Amino acid sequence: MKKYLIIPITLIFASNLFCIDIPPLSPEFNIFGFLGASKTFTQTDVRLKGDHEFYSPGKYTVYEIYFDSIKGDFGLDAKLNAQMGLNAKINDNFSISSLFEIGYSYYSIDTKYESRKDDLNRSYKIYSDSLTLHCLLLGIAEKYNYKKFSIGWGAGVLIPISGEGSSNSDIKYYNGKGGEYSLVMPSKERFSHEDLKKLFRVPFAPYIKLTVEYEVFSMKEENLEMGVVLGAYINYNFGMKYDVDFLNAQLPRSTRNNLSVVGVYGNGDIYNKYNFSKLDFGITFGSSIKIIQ
């Protein structure tokens, strides 16, 4: 008996499914810029754990960096995205946009390396450090449009391609090489994609975002709608985990027989854990084009 009931139920479901009205779909293309500030948050364990291990200035260098905490700082956030997808018109006032995003992200990891005065008579210092990454952005975005207003959300990943590092600690070696390099890799100023793959355990950063937009100017011509859009955004980036083994391998080290590079005496490591995340916020602006079918 049951198998005879399944047939009419299936037919009823199929007939209802094909009776659903599909809203009109229009191709949509957008170009948006994002400009604002970012706040870096750190989760770290950085210290020399052995009493016999310490940083010390040397005879032939001015490398005197010591730190026992790394705190997040404020920096610049900037992105340029192209969006493409479909706009579903629900009624005259409301529509939904489903979009794919690709673009460029200026990704700045801004931190403060801090040291406290201790029994070795090291004075309290703060070193500002910045690691700037140039990233490929890949993601999706969903927007709910009511008249001229839009509320949206999105998610995706940032993939670092290259980068530069800088700090206010003037790192120099006896041979004259060095400069104001980032403390995460004090041996160089510019980083290749291969460097960044070594620097982070997983070399990409997932993100989620919320946007609020308003169309300040619009124009319609036959089957084309164009608009200029202003708005605001907030973006949470889950960040990346540094490979602390690689970070420790970059530390300048010194032995009694080699005074040319000064850093950690002994085999001690400073970096035991170093993770970070970021919160970005600011204004967004751009243009939107819809092709009406």
JSON list of C-alpha atoms in Angstrom, two decimals, residues 20-188:
[
{"chain": "A", "resi": 20, "resn": "ILE", "atom": "CA", "xyz": [7.49, 28.09, -8.33]},
{"chain": "A", "resi": 21, "resn": "ASP", "atom": "CA", "xyz": [8.00, 31.51, -9.88]},
{"chain": "A", "resi": 22, "resn": "ILE", "atom": "CA", "xyz": [11.66, 32.26, -10.55]},
{"chain": "A", "resi": 23, "resn": "PRO", "atom": "CA", "xyz": [12.32, 36.00, -10.16]},
{"chain": "A", "resi": 24, "resn": "PRO", "atom": "CA", "xyz": [13.86, 37.88, -13.08]},
{"chain": "A", "resi": 25, "resn": "LEU", "atom": "CA", "xyz": [17.66, 37.56, -13.07]},
{"chain": "A", "resi": 26, "resn": "SER", "atom": "CA", "xyz": [20.00, 40.27, -14.29]},
{"chain": "A", "resi": 27, "resn": "PRO", "atom": "CA", "xyz": [23.80, 40.15, -14.61]},
{"chain": "A", "resi": 28, "resn": "GLU", "atom": "CA", "xyz": [25.46, 42.54, -12.15]},
{"chain": "A", "resi": 29, "resn": "PHE", "atom": "CA", "xyz": [29.01, 43.96, -12.24]},
{"chain": "A", "resi": 30, "resn": "ASN", "atom": "CA", "xyz": [30.50, 46.13, -9.50]},
{"chain": "A", "resi": 31, "resn": "ILE", "atom": "CA", "xyz": [33.84, 47.76, -8.76]},
{"chain": "A", "resi": 32, "resn": "PHE", "atom": "CA", "xyz": [34.42, 48.80, -5.13]},
{"chain": "A", "resi": 33, "resn": "GLY", "atom": "CA", "xyz": [37.20, 50.41, -3.16]},
{"chain": "A", "resi": 34, "resn": "PHE", "atom": "CA", "xyz": [37.58, 50.00, 0.59]},
{"chain": "A", "resi": 35, "resn": "LEU", "atom": "CA", "xyz": [39.60, 52.43, 2.71]},
{"chain": "A", "resi": 36, "resn": "GLY", "atom": "CA", "xyz": [39.85, 52.46, 6.48]},
{"chain": "A", "resi": 37, "resn": "ALA", "atom": "CA", "xyz": [41.75, 51.39, 9.55]},
{"chain": "A", "resi": 38, "resn": "SER", "atom": "CA", "xyz": [42.64, 48.03, 11.01]},
{"chain": "A", "resi": 39, "resn": "LYS", "atom": "CA", "xyz": [43.36, 46.77, 14.51]},
{"chain": "A", "resi": 40, "resn": "THR", "atom": "CA", "xyz": [45.62, 43.76, 14.98]},
{"chain": "A", "resi": 41, "resn": "PHE", "atom": "CA", "xyz": [45.01, 41.37, 17.89]},
{"chain": "A", "resi": 42, "resn": "THR", "atom": "CA", "xyz": [47.78, 39.02, 18.97]},
{"chain": "A", "resi": 43, "resn": "GLN", "atom": "CA", "xyz": [47.94, 35.72, 20.85]},
{"chain": "A", "resi": 44, "resn": "THR", "atom": "CA", "xyz": [51.58, 35.22, 21.78]},
{"chain": "A", "resi": 45, "resn": "ASP", "atom": "CA", "xyz": [54.05, 33.54, 24.06]},
{"chain": "A", "resi": 46, "resn": "VAL", "atom": "CA", "xyz": [57.41, 35.26, 23.51]},
{"chain": "A", "resi": 47, "resn": "ARG", "atom": "CA", "xyz": [60.20, 34.99, 26.08]},
{"chain": "A", "resi": 48, "resn": "LEU", "atom": "CA", "xyz": [63.51, 33.38, 26.77]},
{"chain": "A", "resi": 49, "resn": "LYS", "atom": "CA", "xyz": [62.77, 30.56, 29.19]},
{"chain": "A", "resi": 50, "resn": "GLY", "atom": "CA", "xyz": [66.28, 29.77, 30.40]},
{"chain": "A", "resi": 51, "resn": "ASP", "atom": "CA", "xyz": [68.02, 31.99, 32.96]},
{"chain": "A", "resi": 52, "resn": "HIS", "atom": "CA", "xyz": [71.33, 31.63, 31.11]},
{"chain": "A", "resi": 53, "resn": "GLU", "atom": "CA", "xyz": [69.85, 32.82, 27.82]},
{"chain": "A", "resi": 54, "resn": "PHE", "atom": "CA", "xyz": [69.54, 36.49, 27.05]},
{"chain": "A", "resi": 55, "resn": "TYR", "atom": "CA", "xyz": [69.94, 39.19, 24.43]},
{"chain": "A", "resi": 56, "resn": "SER", "atom": "CA", "xyz": [73.01, 41.35, 24.68]},
{"chain": "A", "resi": 57, "resn": "PRO", "atom": "CA", "xyz": [74.55, 44.16, 22.64]},
{"chain": "A", "resi": 58, "resn": "GLY", "atom": "CA", "xyz": [77.80, 43.21, 20.99]},
{"chain": "A", "resi": 59, "resn": "LYS", "atom": "CA", "xyz": [81.10, 44.75, 20.07]},
{"chain": "A", "resi": 60, "resn": "TYR", "atom": "CA", "xyz": [80.55, 44.92, 16.33]},
{"chain": "A", "resi": 61, "resn": "THR", "atom": "CA", "xyz": [76.80, 45.51, 16.02]},
{"chain": "A", "resi": 62, "resn": "VAL", "atom": "CA", "xyz": [74.00, 47.69, 17.28]},
{"chain": "A", "resi": 63, "resn": "TYR", "atom": "CA", "xyz": [71.50, 44.81, 17.46]},
{"chain": "A", "resi": 64, "resn": "GLU", "atom": "CA", "xyz": [70.15, 45.31, 20.98]},
{"chain": "A", "resi": 65, "resn": "ILE", "atom": "CA", "xyz": [66.56, 44.11, 20.53]},
{"chain": "A", "resi": 66, "resn": "TYR", "atom": "CA", "xyz": [64.93, 42.44, 23.49]},
{"chain": "A", "resi": 67, "resn": "PHE", "atom": "CA", "xyz": [61.18, 41.90, 23.97]},
{"chain": "A", "resi": 68, "resn": "ASP", "atom": "CA", "xyz": [58.87, 39.79, 26.09]},
{"chain": "A", "resi": 69, "resn": "SER", "atom": "CA", "xyz": [55.46, 40.76, 24.67]},
{"chain": "A", "resi": 70, "resn": "ILE", "atom": "CA", "xyz": [53.95, 41.56, 21.27]},
{"chain": "A", "resi": 71, "resn": "LYS", "atom": "CA", "xyz": [50.77, 43.64, 21.24]},
{"chain": "A", "resi": 72, "resn": "GLY", "atom": "CA", "xyz": [48.52, 44.56, 18.33]},
{"chain": "A", "resi": 73, "resn": "ASP", "atom": "CA", "xyz": [48.45, 48.09, 16.97]},
{"chain": "A", "resi": 74, "resn": "PHE", "atom": "CA", "xyz": [46.39, 50.18, 14.51]},
{"chain": "A", "resi": 75, "resn": "GLY", "atom": "CA", "xyz": [47.21, 50.40, 10.82]},
{"chain": "A", "resi": 76, "resn": "LEU", "atom": "CA", "xyz": [45.85, 51.10, 7.35]},
{"chain": "A", "resi": 77, "resn": "ASP", "atom": "CA", "xyz": [43.35, 48.91, 5.48]},
{"chain": "A", "resi": 78, "resn": "ALA", "atom": "CA", "xyz": [42.77, 49.21, 1.72]},
{"chain": "A", "resi": 79, "resn": "LYS", "atom": "CA", "xyz": [41.17, 46.95, -0.88]},
{"chain": "A", "resi": 80, "resn": "LEU", "atom": "CA", "xyz": [40.04, 47.12, -4.50]},
{"chain": "A", "resi": 81, "resn": "ASN", "atom": "CA", "xyz": [37.49, 44.48, -5.56]},
{"chain": "A", "resi": 82, "resn": "ALA", "atom": "CA", "xyz": [35.63, 43.51, -8.70]},
{"chain": "A", "resi": 83, "resn": "GLN", "atom": "CA", "xyz": [32.26, 41.80, -8.13]},
{"chain": "A", "resi": 84, "resn": "MET", "atom": "CA", "xyz": [30.27, 39.83, -10.68]},
{"chain": "A", "resi": 85, "resn": "GLY", "atom": "CA", "xyz": [27.13, 37.75, -10.39]},
{"chain": "A", "resi": 86, "resn": "LEU", "atom": "CA", "xyz": [23.34, 37.87, -10.61]},
{"chain": "A", "resi": 87, "resn": "ASN", "atom": "CA", "xyz": [20.67, 40.20, -9.25]},
{"chain": "A", "resi": 88, "resn": "ALA", "atom": "CA", "xyz": [17.28, 38.61, -8.52]},
{"chain": "A", "resi": 89, "resn": "LYS", "atom": "CA", "xyz": [14.44, 41.14, -8.63]},
{"chain": "A", "resi": 90, "resn": "ILE", "atom": "CA", "xyz": [11.82, 40.07, -6.07]},
{"chain": "A", "resi": 91, "resn": "ASN", "atom": "CA", "xyz": [9.56, 43.11, -6.63]},
{"chain": "A", "resi": 92, "resn": "ASP", "atom": "CA", "xyz": [9.84, 46.76, -7.67]},
{"chain": "A", "resi": 93, "resn": "ASN", "atom": "CA", "xyz": [11.54, 47.75, -4.39]},
{"chain": "A", "resi": 94, "resn": "PHE", "atom": "CA", "xyz": [13.50, 44.67, -3.32]},
{"chain": "A", "resi": 95, "resn": "SER", "atom": "CA", "xyz": [16.19, 42.53, -4.93]},
{"chain": "A", "resi": 96, "resn": "ILE", "atom": "CA", "xyz": [18.98, 40.15, -3.92]},
{"chain": "A", "resi": 97, "resn": "SER", "atom": "CA", "xyz": [22.50, 40.18, -5.38]},
{"chain": "A", "resi": 98, "resn": "SER", "atom": "CA", "xyz": [24.68, 37.05, -5.30]},
{"chain": "A", "resi": 99, "resn": "LEU", "atom": "CA", "xyz": [28.24, 37.91, -6.29]},
{"chain": "A", "resi": 100, "resn": "PHE", "atom": "CA", "xyz": [31.73, 36.50, -6.68]},
{"chain": "A", "resi": 101, "resn": "GLU", "atom": "CA", "xyz": [34.60, 38.77, -5.60]},
{"chain": "A", "resi": 102, "resn": "ILE", "atom": "CA", "xyz": [38.18, 39.01, -6.81]},
{"chain": "A", "resi": 103, "resn": "GLY", "atom": "CA", "xyz": [40.59, 41.78, -6.00]},
{"chain": "A", "resi": 104, "resn": "TYR", "atom": "CA", "xyz": [43.65, 43.20, -4.25]},
{"chain": "A", "resi": 105, "resn": "SER", "atom": "CA", "xyz": [44.12, 43.71, -0.52]},
{"chain": "A", "resi": 106, "resn": "TYR", "atom": "CA", "xyz": [46.73, 45.83, 1.23]},
{"chain": "A", "resi": 107, "resn": "TYR", "atom": "CA", "xyz": [47.13, 43.72, 4.37]},
{"chain": "A", "resi": 108, "resn": "SER", "atom": "CA", "xyz": [49.07, 45.35, 7.20]},
{"chain": "A", "resi": 109, "resn": "ILE", "atom": "CA", "xyz": [50.03, 43.45, 10.38]},
{"chain": "A", "resi": 110, "resn": "ASP", "atom": "CA", "xyz": [50.90, 46.23, 12.85]},
{"chain": "A", "resi": 111, "resn": "THR", "atom": "CA", "xyz": [52.36, 45.36, 16.25]},
{"chain": "A", "resi": 112, "resn": "LYS", "atom": "CA", "xyz": [54.36, 46.73, 19.17]},
{"chain": "A", "resi": 113, "resn": "TYR", "atom": "CA", "xyz": [57.23, 44.70, 20.58]},
{"chain": "A", "resi": 114, "resn": "GLU", "atom": "CA", "xyz": [57.63, 45.64, 24.23]},
{"chain": "A", "resi": 115, "resn": "SER", "atom": "CA", "xyz": [60.32, 44.90, 26.81]},
{"chain": "A", "resi": 116, "resn": "ARG", "atom": "CA", "xyz": [60.36, 45.62, 30.53]},
{"chain": "A", "resi": 117, "resn": "LYS", "atom": "CA", "xyz": [63.24, 46.55, 32.80]},
{"chain": "A", "resi": 118, "resn": "ASP", "atom": "CA", "xyz": [64.51, 43.48, 34.64]},
{"chain": "A", "resi": 119, "resn": "ASP", "atom": "CA", "xyz": [67.41, 42.15, 36.68]},
{"chain": "A", "resi": 120, "resn": "LEU", "atom": "CA", "xyz": [69.76, 42.41, 33.69]},
{"chain": "A", "resi": 121, "resn": "ASN", "atom": "CA", "xyz": [69.11, 46.18, 33.72]},
{"chain": "A", "resi": 122, "resn": "ARG", "atom": "CA", "xyz": [67.44, 46.23, 30.32]},
{"chain": "A", "resi": 123, "resn": "SER", "atom": "CA", "xyz": [65.39, 49.40, 30.03]},
{"chain": "A", "resi": 124, "resn": "TYR", "atom": "CA", "xyz": [61.74, 49.46, 28.94]},
{"chain": "A", "resi": 125, "resn": "LYS", "atom": "CA", "xyz": [61.41, 49.88, 25.18]},
{"chain": "A", "resi": 126, "resn": "ILE", "atom": "CA", "xyz": [58.69, 49.74, 22.56]},
{"chain": "A", "resi": 127, "resn": "TYR", "atom": "CA", "xyz": [59.48, 48.82, 18.95]},
{"chain": "A", "resi": 128, "resn": "SER", "atom": "CA", "xyz": [56.80, 49.52, 16.35]},
{"chain": "A", "resi": 129, "resn": "ASP", "atom": "CA", "xyz": [56.74, 46.78, 13.73]},
{"chain": "A", "resi": 130, "resn": "SER", "atom": "CA", "xyz": [54.78, 46.47, 10.50]},
{"chain": "A", "resi": 131, "resn": "LEU", "atom": "CA", "xyz": [54.54, 43.60, 8.03]},
{"chain": "A", "resi": 132, "resn": "THR", "atom": "CA", "xyz": [52.71, 44.67, 4.86]},
{"chain": "A", "resi": 133, "resn": "LEU", "atom": "CA", "xyz": [51.37, 41.92, 2.61]},
{"chain": "A", "resi": 134, "resn": "HIS", "atom": "CA", "xyz": [50.06, 42.30, -0.94]},
{"chain": "A", "resi": 135, "resn": "CYS", "atom": "CA", "xyz": [47.23, 39.77, -1.21]},
{"chain": "A", "resi": 136, "resn": "LEU", "atom": "CA", "xyz": [44.93, 38.26, -3.78]},
{"chain": "A", "resi": 137, "resn": "LEU", "atom": "CA", "xyz": [41.34, 38.41, -2.50]},
{"chain": "A", "resi": 138, "resn": "LEU", "atom": "CA", "xyz": [38.83, 35.69, -3.42]},
{"chain": "A", "resi": 139, "resn": "GLY", "atom": "CA", "xyz": [35.33, 35.58, -1.95]},
{"chain": "A", "resi": 140, "resn": "ILE", "atom": "CA", "xyz": [31.57, 35.72, -2.23]},
{"chain": "A", "resi": 141, "resn": "ALA", "atom": "CA", "xyz": [29.12, 38.46, -1.31]},
{"chain": "A", "resi": 142, "resn": "GLU", "atom": "CA", "xyz": [25.35, 38.55, -0.78]},
{"chain": "A", "resi": 143, "resn": "LYS", "atom": "CA", "xyz": [23.45, 41.86, -0.82]},
{"chain": "A", "resi": 144, "resn": "TYR", "atom": "CA", "xyz": [19.85, 42.61, 0.09]},
{"chain": "A", "resi": 145, "resn": "ASN", "atom": "CA", "xyz": [18.76, 45.72, -1.80]},
{"chain": "A", "resi": 146, "resn": "TYR", "atom": "CA", "xyz": [15.76, 47.83, -0.78]},
{"chain": "A", "resi": 147, "resn": "LYS", "atom": "CA", "xyz": [15.24, 50.83, -3.05]},
{"chain": "A", "resi": 148, "resn": "LYS", "atom": "CA", "xyz": [18.59, 52.69, -2.80]},
{"chain": "A", "resi": 149, "resn": "PHE", "atom": "CA", "xyz": [19.83, 50.94, 0.37]},
{"chain": "A", "resi": 150, "resn": "SER", "atom": "CA", "xyz": [21.81, 47.69, 0.57]},
{"chain": "A", "resi": 151, "resn": "ILE", "atom": "CA", "xyz": [22.86, 45.50, 3.46]},
{"chain": "A", "resi": 152, "resn": "GLY", "atom": "CA", "xyz": [25.34, 42.77, 2.67]},
{"chain": "A", "resi": 153, "resn": "TRP", "atom": "CA", "xyz": [27.63, 40.11, 4.04]},
{"chain": "A", "resi": 154, "resn": "GLY", "atom": "CA", "xyz": [30.53, 38.23, 2.55]},
{"chain": "A", "resi": 155, "resn": "ALA", "atom": "CA", "xyz": [33.27, 35.70, 3.20]},
{"chain": "A", "resi": 156, "resn": "GLY", "atom": "CA", "xyz": [36.47, 34.60, 1.53]},
{"chain": "A", "resi": 157, "resn": "VAL", "atom": "CA", "xyz": [40.23, 34.32, 1.81]},
{"chain": "A", "resi": 158, "resn": "LEU", "atom": "CA", "xyz": [43.27, 36.55, 1.37]},
{"chain": "A", "resi": 159, "resn": "ILE", "atom": "CA", "xyz": [46.29, 34.87, -0.24]},
{"chain": "A", "resi": 160, "resn": "PRO", "atom": "CA", "xyz": [49.62, 36.70, 0.35]},
{"chain": "A", "resi": 161, "resn": "ILE", "atom": "CA", "xyz": [51.69, 37.12, -2.82]},
{"chain": "A", "resi": 162, "resn": "SER", "atom": "CA", "xyz": [54.54, 39.33, -1.59]},
{"chain": "A", "resi": 163, "resn": "GLY", "atom": "CA", "xyz": [55.34, 41.72, 1.23]},
{"chain": "A", "resi": 164, "resn": "GLU", "atom": "CA", "xyz": [57.64, 44.20, 2.97]},
{"chain": "A", "resi": 165, "resn": "GLY", "atom": "CA", "xyz": [58.67, 44.57, 6.58]},
{"chain": "A", "resi": 166, "resn": "SER", "atom": "CA", "xyz": [59.74, 47.59, 8.62]},
{"chain": "A", "resi": 167, "resn": "SER", "atom": "CA", "xyz": [60.27, 48.65, 12.22]},
{"chain": "A", "resi": 168, "resn": "ASN", "atom": "CA", "xyz": [61.78, 51.51, 14.22]},
{"chain": "A", "resi": 169, "resn": "SER", "atom": "CA", "xyz": [64.59, 49.24, 15.42]},
{"chain": "A", "resi": 170, "resn": "ASP", "atom": "CA", "xyz": [67.64, 49.95, 13.27]},
{"chain": "A", "resi": 171, "resn": "ILE", "atom": "CA", "xyz": [69.12, 46.47, 12.83]},
{"chain": "A", "resi": 172, "resn": "LYS", "atom": "CA", "xyz": [72.70, 46.49, 11.53]},
{"chain": "A", "resi": 173, "resn": "TYR", "atom": "CA", "xyz": [75.37, 43.83, 11.31]},
{"chain": "A", "resi": 174, "resn": "TYR", "atom": "CA", "xyz": [79.15, 44.24, 11.38]},
{"chain": "A", "resi": 175, "resn": "ASN", "atom": "CA", "xyz": [79.32, 44.13, 7.56]},
{"chain": "A", "resi": 176, "resn": "GLY", "atom": "CA", "xyz": [76.97, 47.10, 7.21]},
{"chain": "A", "resi": 177, "resn": "LYS", "atom": "CA", "xyz": [73.96, 45.08, 6.05]},
{"chain": "A", "resi": 178, "resn": "GLY", "atom": "CA", "xyz": [70.62, 45.62, 7.70]},
{"chain": "A", "resi": 179, "resn": "GLY", "atom": "CA", "xyz": [68.26, 48.48, 8.34]},
{"chain": "A", "resi": 180, "resn": "GLU", "atom": "CA", "xyz": [64.82, 49.13, 9.74]},
{"chain": "A", "resi": 181, "resn": "TYR", "atom": "CA", "xyz": [63.64, 45.60, 8.97]},
{"chain": "A", "resi": 182, "resn": "SER", "atom": "CA", "xyz": [60.66, 43.78, 10.45]},
{"chain": "A", "resi": 183, "resn": "LEU", "atom": "CA", "xyz": [61.51, 41.85, 13.60]},
{"chain": "A", "resi": 184, "resn": "VAL", "atom": "CA", "xyz": [59.77, 38.70, 12.31]},
{"chain": "A", "resi": 185, "resn": "MET", "atom": "CA", "xyz": [62.47, 38.38, 9.64]},
{"chain": "A", "resi": 186, "resn": "PRO", "atom": "CA", "xyz": [65.34, 40.76, 10.44]},
{"chain": "A", "resi": 187, "resn": "SER", "atom": "CA", "xyz": [67.53, 39.49, 7.61]},
{"chain": "A", "resi": 188, "resn": "LYS", "atom": "CA", "xyz": [65.60, 41.12, 4.73]}
]
